[in-house]
Amino acid sequence: MATIRHSLQTEIFHPIDERLMTFVHVYELYKKKKTSNFLCLTVTKEAPIVFYIHQEEKGFDLHFDKVYKWIAVNLQERQTFLVILWKQCMNIMTGNKPEFRNLPKEWLMSYSNNVPISLKSENDVNNVGDNVVIVEPEEYQALSEKEETDLEKMMLDLGFISNNAEKFIEKLTNQLSILDGENLQSVLSSEQKVVELINQLNLAINEVANLEFQLDSYDEILGHVRTTIEKMEQKNVLIQIVNKNYDKLLLQLEKVVHQLELSPKYQTALTDADLTNPTGLKDAIAAAKELQAVMNAEIHPALVQLTAVQEQKKKFDKWKSKFSHILSRHLNNLFIHIGNDTSKLKLSGSDLILPVRSQFHKELSGYTPLMHWCKLMERKAYTALKKVYTSSLGKLYERDIKQFMEEAKYRIVARIEREQWSQDIDVDERTRFDQILEIVLSQLEPVCLSEQNFCISFFQLDVFSSSTKNTQTTLDGFGDENLHVPQKTIDKKVNEEVRRMMSEIFGCIELELLNFITYYEKLDSVYCMSALIHLSEHVMSAQDTDSFLSITFGSVLVHVKRSYDKYMQTQEKSIIESRIPRKSKCGILPFVSNFEEFANTAENIFKNTERKTDLDKWYVRLMSTIFETIQNIAAEHPKTPPEVIKMENFHHLYALLSQLKISVLDGHRKEVKQKYNEALNAYVTRYFGRPLEKLNLFFEGVQGKVAQGVKESEISYQMAFSKQELRRVIREYPAREVKKGLDHLYKKVDKHLCEEENLLQVVWRAMQEEFIQQYKSIEDLIQRCYPGSMICLEFSIEDILQFFSEIARSH
Amino acid sequence: MSKKTGTQPALHKVIMVGSGGVGKSALTLQFMYDEFIEDYEPTKADSYRKKVVLDGEEVQIDILDTAGQEDYAAIRDNYFRSGEGFLCVFSITEEESFQATQEFREQILRVKNGDNIPFLLVGNKGDLYDKRKISIAEAQARAQQWNVHYVETSAKTRENVDKVFYDLMREIRSRKIDDTKVSNGHGKEKSKIKRLKCCIL
Ligand SMILES: Nc1nc2c(ncn2[C@@H]2O[C@H](COP(=O)(O)OP(=O)(O)OP(=O)(O)O)[C@@H](O)[C@H]2O)c(=O)[nH]1
Ligand SMILES: [Mg+2]
């Protein structure tokens, strides 16, 4: 036990300046490995006194903030440990004292009767005996190692052993009193030395004060030096900045001077430019480019204000205007010369071709860089040149196109004359008009396109500038002003510009085309249909619908569409206003028979085209008008019965629609067939009453009576329908009379019907059928109403058939 | 739409005869409008006219399509009388219709007063060969007996449709020329015939 305490104290706590007060041998409850520990209570050797509880293997429950569980190996040890821990706590800690639970009172009583105890004494199973010696911590002073050895050494020196303690104490007491005496003496003798020491110390303090003063003065001196050096440093930085600025300025100046330098070679090339020969032109282009470059030197805008720069700029401006003057004059002359080129086109080839004026494009393209230069450097001159070009070329193209159109007309007419005697003048002429119009339209396209492309590249129309400045160089303070314009707007502006220029150059196209088309429309309005189709195709197939030509064709198309609708309206009007034929045989109305030609022409022109719906619309409208007008004329014709007019015309129309197979008129075709059948029936029944009129009237009376409720067998008792009366009526129709009546009817029908429609046989067959029908119904009524009267008609059905055969043979 | 065309071309009048349902109307519609209708709708009488080019000459053909079913044969007299040439149609799939051609032939000859009438015996529905009832030989024998041509057609496939009409028109035309020669022999209308002669030369 003592050995363990000793070794704990020396090995563990001594090195950390703590003293072991007590310890207990424990092991931890929840650890599987039952390694035993020592739980030690230690105290620091010096103030502040701190107690530690060290776990050096072995244990039991101690509730700090956390619950530690230990099991003590030895109950005695546990008790001792806990009591000492409690005591220490009670003694040292103030304020919140830790609470000890389940600590038996008896333990505490036996060791500290004077200390207030606040322990809960609960049933304590682990209660153990009290007779344990505990060393009070105050009393106990563990010997340090040195003390121990000294003690041992001294004991050894004195030759004592432990069983001779009394003597030893005595000896020690003696020595102690001797030492005390010595000590007292040395204290008394040292007083003088202390005074001496104090004096010495005072001296030293004075010396130190001196030294401090010295140091302060040095410090001051050093402070001055520092500020001086700081100032010098600042100056140095400024000098460096100035130097750098000088460098920059020099660089800028060098740049300005260098950039604004135009070599004399270029100066002369500009001021004495000769644009008439290729080398002159080449030099001029190079010089112009150089001038543009120097005028666009990358110089800070502020530097432009420098007098030197301004002076240089003035020089540049002078050369620039001199050169642009030369350029303007030269190009102006060229343009006017082109405009005045009155050489006739060669249009005599077998194909009608409008030549592309590529020659002068080639000539001018050499000047393209200069034109671009002009656009940026001398906007006024550029604008003026563009104007001259536009008007000159306008003149040229107007002559070309006029001549071309004349030739086109001539080619249509010339063949007409050649083929004067052909039967289908109209058709041939129309085909030729068709072909030539198509050629004209497709010939205009490449010419326009090539001119457009040339203008775009020559005048740089595709590069847009929102600036209105005459000279767009940095020296003129020009920056890129397009930055904020959206691409869409730029494209639109570019297109507008191109279109505007083209419409000025080719202003004549619209007019000439209109003249051409109206000329033929006046000859025959049918031409507007062809024109409509061809123009539509060109407008619709155009890739660039925004292009000048598309728009021009578009506006001609609008005109043509208007004439087309007018043409159709005229057709309609001519139907509505067609006069009633004065002939006694009305026959086929002119507008009905002419519809065939009209429809054939129109079908030919419109078939498989996108414009078919325009025609279909009119077909339907015209057909309705035709129906109406047939009915109107039928009602008003003075001689021909309305049924005949309707029958013949609707029959004709039906045949026509069957043959034309115009799908939009399919419904009309069926309607027409029905109208024809209705008219045929109406005609047959209406005109057929005649040959046996009195008999018909008589039996209509009979039927009337029957309808009123008179029994058929009692009809003969009615006065008006007596057997005598019947016999009298029958007597009026002997076979001879009937034959005469039929003959008469046949002649009448023959007179009504026209040869052209060939319906006589159809009608006559229907009439024969109807006649037999009527005969049979009269016979039937006689059988029923006058039974057994032996009355019958004076002619038999065989007689009738005989009459029919005779009539047939007589024609 | 109010212009008028000039001289009328020559006109040939053709009559379609034959029993009901043999395809008279079908042949006519195919020839006229290039169409074939499956549905059967019995005819009473229909008249058609068409301009065609016959051997380079523009002529007009009038077709009278008649009823196969007619209660009284005498009713036909009048249009037989008006016809200049006849297409006598039967269906190769129907025995009765072939037999009926005999009666039609006789009535035509009676009404027209003669046996030299432009006339073609037409066996229609040639596309239905698997339902054939009348052999070609049989039909040809009858045609030979009548001294006319026999042609098989199909209104459905358009086989020989143009041929029968054109052949008949040719017959009509040559018949008319013969007639004119005859009337020349009778010494009628001398001036006109002189001019015609010049043309032939
Ligand atoms: N397969 C086939 N069918 C046909 C042919 N010709 C006519 N038909 C059919 O036969 C039927 C009668 O044809 P139509 O032409 O109306 O006969 P039709 O001779 O005019 O008859 P009717 O007017 O009553 O005298 C119809 O259903 C036609 O489609 C043909 O060549 N081949
Ligand atoms: Mg029929």
Short mmCIF file of N, CA, C and O and ligand atoms in Angstrom, two decimals, chain B residues 18-27 36-44 65-69 89 124-128 153-157, ligand 1:
data_model
loop_
_atom_site.label_atom_id
_atom_site.label_comp_id
_atom_site.label_asym_id
_atom_site.label_seq_id
_atom_site.Cartn_x
_atom_site.Cartn_y
_atom_site.Cartn_z
N GLY B 18 -80.19 -2.19 -128.97
CA GLY B 18 -79.81 -3.41 -128.26
C GLY B 18 -80.66 -3.55 -127.01
O GLY B 18 -81.28 -2.59 -126.56
N SER B 19 -80.64 -4.78 -126.47
CA SER B 19 -81.47 -5.06 -125.29
C SER B 19 -81.05 -4.21 -124.10
O SER B 19 -79.97 -3.60 -124.11
N GLY B 20 -81.91 -4.25 -123.08
CA GLY B 20 -81.61 -3.48 -121.87
C GLY B 20 -80.38 -4.04 -121.14
O GLY B 20 -80.19 -5.25 -121.09
N GLY B 21 -79.53 -3.15 -120.65
CA GLY B 21 -78.41 -3.56 -119.81
C GLY B 21 -77.20 -4.09 -120.54
O GLY B 21 -76.27 -4.59 -119.90
N VAL B 22 -77.17 -4.01 -121.88
CA VAL B 22 -76.01 -4.56 -122.60
C VAL B 22 -74.84 -3.58 -122.61
O VAL B 22 -73.70 -3.98 -122.87
N GLY B 23 -75.10 -2.31 -122.30
CA GLY B 23 -74.00 -1.34 -122.22
C GLY B 23 -74.02 -0.28 -123.30
O GLY B 23 -72.97 0.27 -123.62
N LYS B 24 -75.20 0.03 -123.84
CA LYS B 24 -75.30 1.08 -124.85
C LYS B 24 -74.90 2.44 -124.25
O LYS B 24 -74.09 3.17 -124.81
N SER B 25 -75.50 2.70 -123.09
CA SER B 25 -75.19 3.99 -122.44
C SER B 25 -73.73 4.02 -122.00
O SER B 25 -73.05 5.05 -122.12
N ALA B 26 -73.26 2.88 -121.50
CA ALA B 26 -71.87 2.83 -121.03
C ALA B 26 -70.91 3.13 -122.18
O ALA B 26 -69.95 3.90 -122.01
N LEU B 27 -71.18 2.54 -123.35
CA LEU B 27 -70.33 2.80 -124.52
C LEU B 27 -70.39 4.28 -124.91
O LEU B 27 -69.35 4.90 -125.20
N PHE B 36 -66.79 5.78 -117.02
CA PHE B 36 -67.52 4.53 -116.94
C PHE B 36 -68.30 4.52 -115.63
O PHE B 36 -67.74 4.77 -114.57
N ILE B 37 -69.57 4.25 -115.74
CA ILE B 37 -70.39 4.25 -114.53
C ILE B 37 -70.85 2.82 -114.23
O ILE B 37 -71.42 2.15 -115.08
N GLU B 38 -70.57 2.37 -113.03
CA GLU B 38 -70.91 1.00 -112.63
C GLU B 38 -72.42 0.82 -112.47
O GLU B 38 -72.97 -0.21 -112.81
N ASP B 39 -73.04 1.87 -111.90
CA ASP B 39 -74.48 1.74 -111.60
C ASP B 39 -75.30 1.62 -112.89
O ASP B 39 -75.01 2.29 -113.87
N TYR B 40 -76.30 0.80 -112.83
CA TYR B 40 -77.18 0.62 -114.00
C TYR B 40 -78.43 1.46 -113.81
O TYR B 40 -79.18 1.29 -112.86
N GLU B 41 -78.61 2.36 -114.73
CA GLU B 41 -79.83 3.18 -114.71
C GLU B 41 -80.44 3.11 -116.11
O GLU B 41 -79.87 3.66 -117.05
N PRO B 42 -81.57 2.39 -116.26
CA PRO B 42 -82.14 2.19 -117.60
C PRO B 42 -82.43 3.52 -118.29
O PRO B 42 -82.83 4.49 -117.65
N THR B 43 -82.18 3.53 -119.58
CA THR B 43 -82.34 4.75 -120.37
C THR B 43 -83.75 4.80 -120.96
O THR B 43 -84.35 3.77 -121.21
N LYS B 44 -84.22 6.03 -121.17
CA LYS B 44 -85.42 6.16 -122.02
C LYS B 44 -84.92 6.59 -123.41
O LYS B 44 -85.01 5.83 -124.35
N ASP B 65 -78.99 7.56 -127.81
CA ASP B 65 -78.90 6.36 -126.96
C ASP B 65 -80.34 6.01 -126.60
O ASP B 65 -81.07 6.84 -126.05
N THR B 66 -80.76 4.77 -126.94
CA THR B 66 -82.18 4.42 -126.80
C THR B 66 -82.39 3.41 -125.67
O THR B 66 -81.45 2.89 -125.11
N ALA B 67 -83.69 3.16 -125.41
CA ALA B 67 -84.04 2.23 -124.33
C ALA B 67 -84.02 0.80 -124.83
O ALA B 67 -84.51 0.50 -125.91
N GLY B 68 -83.40 -0.08 -124.08
CA GLY B 68 -83.44 -1.51 -124.42
C GLY B 68 -84.84 -2.05 -124.14
O GLY B 68 -85.40 -2.81 -124.92
N GLN B 69 -85.39 -1.60 -123.04
CA GLN B 69 -86.76 -1.99 -122.70
C GLN B 69 -87.73 -0.99 -123.33
O GLN B 69 -87.72 0.16 -122.98
N VAL B 89 -75.95 -3.42 -130.28
CA VAL B 89 -75.12 -3.92 -129.17
C VAL B 89 -75.78 -5.10 -128.47
O VAL B 89 -77.00 -5.12 -128.28
N ASN B 124 -70.48 -6.34 -126.59
CA ASN B 124 -69.91 -5.55 -125.48
C ASN B 124 -69.60 -6.42 -124.25
O ASN B 124 -69.96 -7.59 -124.20
N LYS B 125 -68.98 -5.79 -123.28
CA LYS B 125 -68.55 -6.41 -122.02
C LYS B 125 -67.45 -7.44 -122.28
O LYS B 125 -67.39 -8.49 -121.62
N GLY B 126 -66.61 -7.13 -123.27
CA GLY B 126 -65.50 -8.02 -123.61
C GLY B 126 -64.57 -8.28 -122.44
O GLY B 126 -63.85 -9.29 -122.41
N ASP B 127 -64.57 -7.38 -121.45
CA ASP B 127 -63.70 -7.61 -120.28
C ASP B 127 -64.18 -8.77 -119.41
O ASP B 127 -63.41 -9.33 -118.63
N LEU B 128 -65.46 -9.14 -119.58
CA LEU B 128 -65.98 -10.25 -118.77
C LEU B 128 -65.85 -11.58 -119.52
O LEU B 128 -66.80 -12.36 -119.59
N THR B 153 -66.22 -5.10 -127.81
CA THR B 153 -65.81 -3.89 -127.07
C THR B 153 -65.87 -4.14 -125.57
O THR B 153 -66.43 -5.12 -125.11
N SER B 154 -65.30 -3.18 -124.88
CA SER B 154 -65.56 -3.12 -123.44
C SER B 154 -65.70 -1.65 -123.06
O SER B 154 -64.75 -0.88 -123.20
N ALA B 155 -66.88 -1.33 -122.61
CA ALA B 155 -67.10 0.05 -122.18
C ALA B 155 -66.30 0.32 -120.92
O ALA B 155 -65.97 1.46 -120.60
N LYS B 156 -65.96 -0.75 -120.23
CA LYS B 156 -65.23 -0.57 -118.98
C LYS B 156 -63.75 -0.25 -119.22
O LYS B 156 -63.21 0.70 -118.64
N THR B 157 -63.12 -1.03 -120.10
CA THR B 157 -61.69 -0.81 -120.36
C THR B 157 -61.45 0.12 -121.55
O THR B 157 -60.33 0.44 -121.87
N1 LIG C 1 -67.95 -5.23 -116.95
C1 LIG C 1 -68.61 -4.49 -117.82
N2 LIG C 1 -69.78 -3.93 -117.44
C2 LIG C 1 -70.46 -3.17 -118.33
C3 LIG C 1 -69.93 -2.92 -119.61
N3 LIG C 1 -70.79 -2.08 -120.24
C4 LIG C 1 -71.81 -1.84 -119.39
N4 LIG C 1 -71.60 -2.48 -118.22
C5 LIG C 1 -72.49 -2.48 -117.05
O1 LIG C 1 -73.73 -3.00 -117.42
C6 LIG C 1 -74.79 -2.28 -116.82
C7 LIG C 1 -75.72 -1.76 -117.88
O2 LIG C 1 -75.06 -0.83 -118.68
P1 LIG C 1 -75.87 0.30 -119.49
O3 LIG C 1 -74.88 0.97 -120.34
O4 LIG C 1 -76.66 1.16 -118.61
O5 LIG C 1 -76.81 -0.56 -120.35
P2 LIG C 1 -77.82 -0.05 -121.48
O6 LIG C 1 -77.59 -0.88 -122.66
O7 LIG C 1 -77.69 1.39 -121.68
O8 LIG C 1 -79.22 -0.37 -120.82
P3 LIG C 1 -80.64 0.32 -121.14
O9 LIG C 1 -80.38 1.77 -121.01
O10 LIG C 1 -81.58 -0.20 -120.16
O11 LIG C 1 -81.00 -0.09 -122.52
C8 LIG C 1 -74.16 -1.17 -116.01
O12 LIG C 1 -74.13 -1.54 -114.66
C9 LIG C 1 -72.80 -1.07 -116.58
O13 LIG C 1 -71.89 -0.68 -115.59
C10 LIG C 1 -68.68 -3.51 -119.97
O14 LIG C 1 -68.13 -3.35 -121.05
N5 LIG C 1 -68.06 -4.28 -119.05
#
